[in-house]
CSV table of C-alpha atoms in Angstrom, one decimal:
chain,number,residue,atom,x,y,z
A,811,MET,CA,0.0,0.0,0.0
A,812,ALA,CA,1.4,3.4,-1.0
A,813,THR,CA,2.1,6.0,1.6
A,814,PRO,CA,-0.4,8.9,1.3
A,815,PRO,CA,0.7,12.6,1.3
A,816,ARG,CA,0.9,14.3,4.7
A,817,PRO,CA,-1.9,16.9,5.2
A,818,ARG,CA,-1.0,20.5,4.9
A,819,PRO,CA,-1.2,22.8,8.0
A,820,ASN,CA,-4.8,24.1,8.4
A,821,ARG,CA,-5.8,27.7,9.2
A,822,TYR,CA,-5.7,27.1,13.0
A,823,GLN,CA,-2.2,25.6,12.8
A,824,ARG,CA,-0.9,28.5,10.7
A,825,PHE,CA,-2.4,31.0,13.1
A,826,LYS,CA,-1.0,29.2,16.2
A,827,LYS,CA,2.5,29.2,14.7
A,828,VAL,CA,2.4,33.0,14.3
A,829,PHE,CA,0.8,33.5,17.8
A,830,ASP,CA,3.4,31.2,19.4
A,831,TYR,CA,6.2,33.2,17.9
A,832,GLN,CA,4.9,36.5,19.2
A,833,LEU,CA,4.2,34.9,22.7
A,834,SER,CA,7.8,33.5,22.8
A,835,LYS,CA,9.1,37.1,22.3
A,836,ILE,CA,7.1,38.3,25.3
A,837,GLY,CA,8.2,35.4,27.4
A,838,GLN,CA,11.8,36.0,26.8
A,839,ALA,CA,11.4,39.7,27.7
A,840,LEU,CA,9.5,38.9,31.0
A,841,SER,CA,11.5,35.9,32.2
A,842,ASP,CA,15.2,35.5,33.0
A,843,PRO,CA,17.2,32.7,31.3
A,844,ILE,CA,17.3,29.4,33.1
A,845,GLN,CA,20.5,29.0,35.0
A,846,VAL,CA,22.3,25.8,34.1
A,847,SER,CA,25.4,24.0,35.6
A,848,GLU,CA,27.4,21.7,33.4
A,849,TYR,CA,29.4,18.6,34.4
A,850,GLU,CA,31.7,17.3,31.7
A,851,ILE,CA,32.0,13.5,31.9
A,852,ALA,CA,34.2,13.1,28.8
A,853,PRO,CA,35.7,15.5,26.2
A,854,VAL,CA,35.2,15.3,22.5
A,855,PRO,CA,37.2,12.2,21.3
A,856,THR,CA,40.1,13.4,19.2
A,857,ASP,CA,40.4,10.2,17.2
A,858,ALA,CA,36.7,10.2,15.9
A,859,ILE,CA,36.7,9.0,12.3
A,860,CYS,CA,33.7,9.3,9.9
A,861,PRO,CA,32.3,5.8,9.3
A,862,LEU,CA,31.7,4.8,5.7
A,863,PRO,CA,29.8,1.8,4.2
A,864,ALA,CA,31.7,-1.4,3.6
A,865,ASN,CA,30.6,-1.4,0.0
A,866,ILE,CA,31.9,2.0,-0.7
A,867,SER,CA,32.8,1.2,-4.3
A,868,MET,CA,29.1,0.9,-5.0
A,869,VAL,CA,28.0,4.1,-3.3
A,870,PRO,CA,27.4,7.3,-5.2
A,871,ALA,CA,29.7,10.3,-4.4
A,872,ASN,CA,26.7,12.4,-3.1
A,873,PHE,CA,26.2,9.7,-0.3
A,874,ILE,CA,29.8,9.9,0.7
A,875,HIS,CA,29.9,13.7,0.6
A,876,PHE,CA,26.8,13.7,2.8
A,877,TYR,CA,28.2,11.3,5.4
A,878,LYS,CA,31.4,13.4,5.7
A,879,GLU,CA,29.6,16.7,5.8
A,880,VAL,CA,27.2,15.7,8.6
A,881,PHE,CA,30.0,14.0,10.6
A,882,THR,CA,32.1,17.3,10.5
A,883,GLU,CA,29.0,19.2,11.7
A,884,VAL,CA,28.2,16.7,14.5
A,885,THR,CA,31.7,15.9,15.9
A,886,PRO,CA,31.8,18.9,18.3
A,887,ASN,CA,28.6,17.6,19.9
A,888,PHE,CA,30.4,14.4,21.0
A,889,ARG,CA,31.3,16.2,24.2
A,890,GLN,CA,29.6,14.2,27.0
A,891,VAL,CA,27.9,16.7,29.4
A,892,ILE,CA,25.3,16.5,32.1
A,893,TYR,CA,23.2,19.6,32.8
A,894,ARG,CA,22.0,20.4,36.3
A,895,VAL,CA,19.1,22.8,36.8
A,896,GLN,CA,17.1,23.6,40.0
A,897,ASN,CA,13.5,24.4,40.7
A,898,VAL,CA,12.0,23.7,37.3
A,899,ASN,CA,8.9,22.1,35.9
A,900,VAL,CA,9.1,19.1,33.7
A,901,ALA,CA,6.2,18.4,31.3
A,902,TRP,CA,4.9,15.0,30.2
A,903,ASN,CA,6.9,15.2,27.0
A,904,GLY,CA,10.2,15.8,28.7
A,905,THR,CA,10.3,19.6,28.1
A,906,VAL,CA,11.9,21.6,31.0
A,907,LEU,CA,10.2,24.9,31.8
A,908,LYS,CA,10.7,27.7,34.2
A,909,GLY,CA,8.5,30.8,34.1
A,910,LEU,CA,8.0,31.7,30.5
A,911,ARG,CA,11.2,30.1,29.4
A,912,VAL,CA,12.0,26.6,28.0
A,913,LEU,CA,15.4,24.9,28.5
A,914,VAL,CA,16.4,24.4,24.9
A,915,PRO,CA,18.6,21.3,25.5
A,916,SER,CA,15.4,19.5,26.7
A,917,LEU,CA,14.0,19.8,23.1
A,918,PRO,CA,14.8,17.2,20.4
A,919,GLN,CA,16.4,20.0,18.3
A,920,PRO,CA,17.2,23.7,19.0
A,921,ARG,CA,15.1,24.7,16.0
A,922,MET,CA,12.0,23.5,17.8
A,923,LYS,CA,12.3,26.3,20.4
A,924,ALA,CA,9.5,28.4,18.8
A,925,GLU,CA,7.1,25.5,19.0
A,926,PHE,CA,7.6,25.2,22.8
A,927,THR,CA,7.9,28.8,23.9
A,928,GLY,CA,4.4,29.9,22.9
A,929,THR,CA,1.1,28.7,24.1
A,930,PHE,CA,2.7,25.5,25.3
A,931,LEU,CA,4.2,27.5,28.2
A,932,LEU,CA,0.7,28.6,29.3
A,933,ARG,CA,-0.1,25.0,30.2
A,934,GLN,CA,1.8,25.6,33.4
A,935,LEU,CA,-1.0,27.9,34.5
A,936,ARG,CA,-3.3,24.9,34.9
A,937,THR,CA,-0.9,23.4,37.5
A,938,LEU,CA,0.3,26.4,39.5
A,939,ASN,CA,0.9,24.0,42.3
A,940,ALA,CA,2.6,21.3,40.3
A,941,PRO,CA,3.3,18.1,42.3
A,942,GLU,CA,6.8,18.2,43.7
A,943,LEU,CA,9.0,15.1,43.4
A,944,GLU,CA,11.4,14.0,46.0
A,945,ALA,CA,14.2,16.3,47.1
A,946,GLY,CA,17.0,14.1,45.9
A,947,PRO,CA,18.4,14.1,42.3
A,948,VAL,CA,16.0,13.4,39.5
A,949,GLY,CA,17.2,12.3,36.1
A,950,LEU,CA,15.6,13.2,32.7
A,951,ALA,CA,16.8,11.8,29.4
A,952,PHE,CA,13.7,11.7,27.1
A,953,ASP,CA,12.0,14.3,25.0
A,954,SER,CA,9.0,14.7,22.8
A,955,TRP,CA,10.5,12.4,20.1
A,956,SER,CA,11.3,9.5,22.5
A,957,GLY,CA,8.0,7.7,21.9
A,958,ASN,CA,9.6,6.4,18.7
A,959,TYR,CA,11.6,3.2,19.1
A,960,PHE,CA,14.6,4.5,17.3
A,961,HIS,CA,14.9,7.6,19.3
A,962,TRP,CA,14.6,5.7,22.6
A,963,ILE,CA,17.2,3.1,21.7
A,964,ALA,CA,19.6,5.4,19.8
A,965,GLU,CA,19.3,8.6,21.7
A,966,VAL,CA,17.7,8.2,25.2
A,967,LEU,CA,19.7,5.1,26.2
A,968,PRO,CA,23.2,6.6,25.5
A,969,ARG,CA,22.0,9.6,27.6
A,970,LEU,CA,20.9,7.3,30.4
A,971,MET,CA,24.3,5.6,30.2
A,972,LEU,CA,26.0,9.0,30.6
A,973,LEU,CA,23.7,9.8,33.6
A,974,SER,CA,24.6,6.5,35.2
A,975,LYS,CA,28.2,7.6,35.5
A,976,GLN,CA,27.2,10.7,37.5
A,977,GLN,CA,23.9,9.9,39.3
A,978,PRO,CA,23.4,6.1,39.2
A,979,ASN,CA,20.8,6.1,42.1
A,980,CYS,CA,18.7,9.0,41.0
A,981,LEU,CA,15.0,8.9,40.3
A,982,ILE,CA,14.4,8.5,36.5
A,983,LEU,CA,11.5,10.2,34.8
A,984,LEU,CA,9.8,8.0,32.2
A,985,PRO,CA,7.2,8.9,29.5
A,986,GLY,CA,3.7,7.6,30.1
A,987,PRO,CA,1.0,6.7,30.5
A,988,THR,CA,2.3,3.1,30.4
A,989,PRO,CA,5.9,2.7,29.3
A,990,PRO,CA,6.3,-0.1,26.7
A,991,GLU,CA,8.3,-3.1,27.7
A,992,TYR,CA,11.4,-2.0,25.7
A,993,VAL,CA,11.5,1.1,28.0
A,994,THR,CA,11.2,-0.8,31.3
A,995,TYR,CA,13.6,-3.6,30.2
A,996,THR,CA,16.3,-1.2,29.0
A,997,VAL,CA,16.0,1.2,32.0
A,998,ASP,CA,16.4,-1.8,34.3
A,999,ALA,CA,19.3,-3.1,32.2
A,1000,LEU,CA,21.2,0.2,32.7
A,1001,GLY,CA,20.8,-0.2,36.5
A,1002,PHE,CA,18.1,2.4,37.3
A,1003,LYS,CA,15.7,1.0,39.8
A,1004,ASN,CA,13.8,4.1,41.0
A,1005,THR,CA,11.4,5.6,38.3
A,1006,PHE,CA,8.5,8.0,38.0
A,1007,VAL,CA,6.1,7.9,35.1
A,1008,LEU,CA,4.7,11.1,33.7
A,1009,GLY,CA,1.2,10.7,32.5
A,1010,PRO,CA,-0.4,12.6,29.6
A,1011,SER,CA,-0.5,16.4,30.3
A,1012,ASP,CA,1.3,15.9,33.6
A,1013,ILE,CA,3.7,18.6,34.8
A,1014,VAL,CA,5.8,18.1,37.9
A,1015,HIS,CA,8.1,20.4,39.9
A,1016,VAL,CA,11.7,19.2,40.4
A,1017,LYS,CA,14.1,20.8,42.8
A,1018,ASP,CA,17.2,19.1,41.5
A,1019,LEU,CA,17.1,18.0,37.9
A,1020,TRP,CA,20.1,16.2,36.1
A,1021,MET,CA,19.7,16.0,32.4
A,1022,PRO,CA,22.4,14.5,30.1
A,1023,ALA,CA,23.0,16.3,26.8
A,1024,ARG,CA,22.4,14.5,23.6
A,1025,PRO,CA,25.9,13.3,22.7
A,1026,GLY,CA,25.9,13.6,18.9
A,1027,ARG,CA,23.3,14.8,16.4
A,1028,HIS,CA,21.6,13.7,13.2
A,1029,GLY,CA,22.0,10.1,13.9
A,1030,TYR,CA,25.7,10.1,14.7
A,1031,MET,CA,26.3,8.8,18.3
A,1032,VAL,CA,29.3,8.6,20.5
A,1033,PRO,CA,30.5,5.1,19.7
A,1034,SER,CA,31.7,4.3,23.2
A,1035,LEU,CA,28.3,5.0,24.7
A,1036,VAL,CA,26.5,3.0,22.1
A,1037,GLY,CA,28.8,0.1,22.7
A,1038,GLU,CA,28.2,0.3,26.5
A,1039,VAL,CA,24.4,0.4,26.0
A,1040,ARG,CA,24.5,-2.7,23.8
A,1041,GLU,CA,26.7,-4.6,26.3
A,1042,ALA,CA,24.5,-3.7,29.2
A,1043,ILE,CA,21.3,-4.9,27.4
A,1044,MET,CA,22.9,-8.2,26.1
A,1045,THR,CA,24.3,-9.0,29.5
A,1046,TYR,CA,20.9,-8.3,31.1
A,1047,LEU,CA,19.1,-10.6,28.6
A,1048,HIS,CA,21.7,-13.3,28.3
A,1049,SER,CA,19.5,-16.0,29.8
A,1050,TYR,CA,17.1,-15.7,26.8
A,1051,LEU,CA,19.9,-16.2,24.3
A,1052,ILE,CA,21.0,-19.6,22.8
A,1053,PRO,CA,24.8,-19.5,22.0
A,1054,SER,CA,24.5,-22.3,19.4
A,1055,LEU,CA,22.1,-20.1,17.3
A,1056,LYS,CA,24.3,-17.0,17.5
A,1057,ALA,CA,24.7,-15.3,14.0
A,1058,THR,CA,23.2,-18.2,12.1
A,1059,ARG,CA,20.2,-16.6,10.3
A,1060,ARG,CA,19.6,-14.3,7.4
A,1061,ILE,CA,16.6,-12.0,7.7
A,1062,TYR,CA,14.7,-9.4,5.8
A,1063,VAL,CA,12.8,-7.0,8.0
A,1064,SER,CA,9.7,-5.8,6.2
A,1065,ARG,CA,8.0,-2.4,6.8
A,1066,ASN,CA,5.0,-3.1,4.6
A,1067,ARG,CA,2.7,-3.5,7.7
A,1068,GLN,CA,3.7,0.0,8.8
A,1069,GLN,CA,1.8,3.2,8.0
A,1070,TRP,CA,4.5,4.8,5.8
A,1071,ARG,CA,7.9,4.3,4.1
A,1072,HIS,CA,7.2,1.1,2.2
A,1073,LEU,CA,9.3,-0.9,-0.3
A,1074,THR,CA,7.2,-0.5,-3.4
A,1075,ASN,CA,8.7,-3.5,-5.2
A,1076,GLU,CA,9.0,-5.8,-2.2
A,1077,SER,CA,7.8,-8.9,-4.2
A,1078,GLU,CA,10.7,-8.4,-6.7
A,1079,ILE,CA,13.3,-8.0,-3.8
A,1080,LEU,CA,11.9,-11.1,-2.0
A,1081,LYS,CA,12.6,-13.2,-5.1
A,1082,VAL,CA,16.3,-12.1,-4.9
A,1083,LEU,CA,16.4,-12.8,-1.1
A,1084,GLU,CA,14.9,-16.2,-1.5
A,1085,ARG,CA,18.0,-17.3,-3.5
A,1086,TYR,CA,20.1,-16.5,-0.5
A,1087,ASP,CA,17.9,-18.3,2.1
A,1088,PHE,CA,16.5,-15.1,3.8
A,1089,GLU,CA,13.4,-15.2,6.0
A,1090,THR,CA,11.0,-12.3,6.3
A,1091,ILE,CA,10.5,-10.8,9.8
A,1092,TYR,CA,7.9,-8.3,11.0
A,1093,PHE,CA,9.2,-6.8,14.3
A,1094,GLU,CA,5.8,-5.4,15.3
A,1095,GLY,CA,4.7,-8.9,16.0
A,1096,LEU,CA,7.5,-9.7,18.3
A,1097,SER,CA,8.1,-8.9,22.0
A,1098,PHE,CA,11.2,-6.9,22.9
A,1099,VAL,CA,13.0,-10.0,24.1
A,1100,GLU,CA,12.1,-11.8,20.9
A,1101,GLN,CA,13.5,-9.0,18.8
A,1102,VAL,CA,16.8,-9.0,20.7
A,1103,ARG,CA,17.0,-12.8,20.4
A,1104,THR,CA,16.3,-12.6,16.7
A,1105,MET,CA,19.1,-10.1,16.1
A,1106,TYR,CA,21.5,-12.2,18.3
A,1107,GLU,CA,20.8,-15.1,15.9
A,1108,THR,CA,21.2,-13.0,12.7
A,1109,SER,CA,24.3,-13.0,10.6
A,1110,ILE,CA,22.9,-10.8,7.8
A,1111,MET,CA,20.0,-8.4,8.1
A,1112,ILE,CA,18.5,-6.3,5.2
A,1113,GLY,CA,15.8,-3.8,5.4
A,1114,ILE,CA,14.8,-0.3,4.3
A,1115,HIS,CA,15.5,2.8,6.3
A,1116,GLY,CA,13.2,3.2,9.4
A,1117,ALA,CA,12.9,2.3,13.0
A,1118,ASN,CA,12.8,-1.3,12.1
A,1119,MET,CA,16.5,-1.1,11.5
A,1120,THR,CA,17.2,0.0,15.1
A,1121,ASN,CA,17.5,-3.6,16.2
A,1122,LEU,CA,20.8,-3.9,14.5
A,1123,MET,CA,22.0,-2.7,17.9
A,1124,PHE,CA,21.7,-6.3,19.1
A,1125,MET,CA,23.6,-8.0,16.3
A,1126,THR,CA,26.9,-9.6,17.0
A,1127,PRO,CA,30.1,-7.7,16.1
A,1128,GLY,CA,31.4,-9.0,12.8
A,1129,THR,CA,28.0,-9.6,11.3
A,1130,ASN,CA,26.4,-7.6,8.4
A,1131,VAL,CA,23.5,-5.2,8.0
A,1132,ILE,CA,22.3,-3.9,4.6
A,1133,GLU,CA,20.1,-0.8,4.4
A,1134,MET,CA,18.1,0.1,1.3
A,1135,MET,CA,17.9,3.9,1.4
A,1136,SER,CA,16.4,6.5,-0.9
A,1137,GLU,CA,18.8,8.9,-2.6
A,1138,THR,CA,16.2,11.6,-1.7
A,1139,TYR,CA,16.4,11.1,2.0
A,1140,LEU,CA,19.9,10.4,3.2
A,1141,ASN,CA,20.3,9.5,6.9
A,1142,PRO,CA,23.5,8.2,8.6
A,1143,SER,CA,21.8,6.9,11.7
A,1144,TYR,CA,22.3,3.2,11.1
A,1145,LEU,CA,25.7,3.5,9.5
A,1146,SER,CA,26.8,5.2,12.8
A,1147,MET,CA,25.1,2.6,15.0
A,1148,ALA,CA,26.6,-0.3,13.1
A,1149,SER,CA,30.1,1.2,13.2
A,1150,SER,CA,29.8,1.8,16.9
A,1151,ILE,CA,29.3,-1.8,17.7
A,1152,GLY,CA,31.5,-3.4,15.1
A,1153,VAL,CA,28.8,-4.5,12.6
A,1154,PHE,CA,29.6,-4.2,8.9
A,1155,TYR,CA,27.2,-1.8,7.2
A,1156,SER,CA,26.4,-1.8,3.4
A,1157,VAL,CA,23.9,0.5,1.7
A,1158,VAL,CA,21.7,-0.1,-1.4
A,1159,PRO,CA,21.2,3.4,-3.0
A,1160,SER,CA,17.5,3.4,-4.0
A,1161,LYS,CA,14.9,5.5,-5.8
A,1162,LEU,CA,12.0,7.6,-4.5
A,1163,GLY,CA,8.9,5.4,-4.7
A,1164,SER,CA,6.3,8.1,-3.9
A,1165,PRO,CA,5.0,11.2,-5.6
A,1166,LEU,CA,6.8,14.4,-4.9
A,1167,ASN,CA,4.0,15.7,-2.7
A,1168,VAL,CA,4.7,13.0,-0.1
A,1169,GLU,CA,6.9,14.4,2.7
A,1170,HIS,CA,10.4,13.1,2.0
A,1171,ASN,CA,11.0,11.3,5.4
A,1172,TYR,CA,7.7,9.4,5.0
A,1173,ALA,CA,8.1,8.5,1.3
A,1174,ASP,CA,8.3,5.0,-0.1
A,1175,ILE,CA,11.4,3.7,-1.8
A,1176,THR,CA,12.0,1.4,-4.8
A,1177,ALA,CA,15.2,-0.7,-4.8
A,1178,ASP,CA,17.0,-2.1,-7.8
A,1179,PRO,CA,16.8,-6.0,-7.5
A,1180,ASP,CA,20.1,-6.3,-9.5
A,1181,LEU,CA,21.9,-4.0,-7.1
A,1182,VAL,CA,20.5,-5.8,-4.1
A,1183,ASP,CA,21.8,-9.0,-5.5
A,1184,GLN,CA,25.2,-7.5,-6.2
A,1185,VAL,CA,25.5,-6.2,-2.6
A,1186,LEU,CA,24.4,-9.5,-1.1
A,1187,ARG,CA,26.9,-11.5,-3.2
A,1188,THR,CA,29.7,-9.1,-2.2
A,1189,VAL,CA,28.8,-9.4,1.5
A,1190,ILE,CA,28.6,-13.2,1.4
A,1191,ILE,CA,31.9,-13.6,-0.5
A,1192,ASN,CA,33.8,-11.2,1.7
A,1193,HIS,CA,32.5,-12.4,5.1
A,1194,TYR,CA,31.1,-16.0,4.8
């Protein structure tokens, strides 16, 4: 099923955007900036090297240029820092507020400041006496994007790993109303035992908040933190893993049961994959433990760009992941993740599979069966 175009902003949404901008200007004039203390856990690594696909000879120059350009932009953000702020409010979506100001590092991206410094700030008026959490340190590592599986695994967990180095016994705030099992499993795996769930529209007052910065941007993560997260989760779930099945399967992860970003010619690609004994997996039908176990048992994984690829985090170092990615929507997230844990990454440059009026990050893709076959043969010859 083809992905439909995203609806355009309606009149109310356009008006609200203008009103939010004006209100944000007033808020900045009436409220002082939020005072923040910084604790540097580790400096920017001086030996950071831009990861590149294993099949670099098959990759167009614009892909390589993009990887290097983004890596150069992101590298300064590899500094591992924890922010400490006092007497602030924390909203259900992880946004930190004080008066008519928002703490910009609590947002997914700085460019979203206008969205959260307008009418959003007025929600605090409904809870002038916001419930106050315990006096001890409170940890926050999620934001308004963290309900997505990729953003939780790839961004929140490295931040929690960073926090565990400074405040291992703090109370951890979690997004509600009921955290999914991958949240509870991973928080427990990283050693945090004391948690507080923020329900929809909740705002709480925190006296002593510790919030790790997002180490990295645009999908590039600090490799050491990603590796530590993987090790902690695999150790925590080791009793569910069968060593004799380690890295023995070849899987294709389909997105065609998802709402958007489909492989338009999946039937053609499946014919190629059948020649190499691949099985088709739908992660949405598996529990978190089953997903981890599946990846532990996988030697080669192939799929199209999307949160379904996040589970490569649980593959064994030395195995292979292949990503089919549209040339109209380049994203280095899974290249970075694979490189961080020692998994070989290859890319299949693919074509846009949706009309131009479909938003680019939701658009379908069309992969070249011959190129998929060529990449697979190269991977198998070189590694198996």
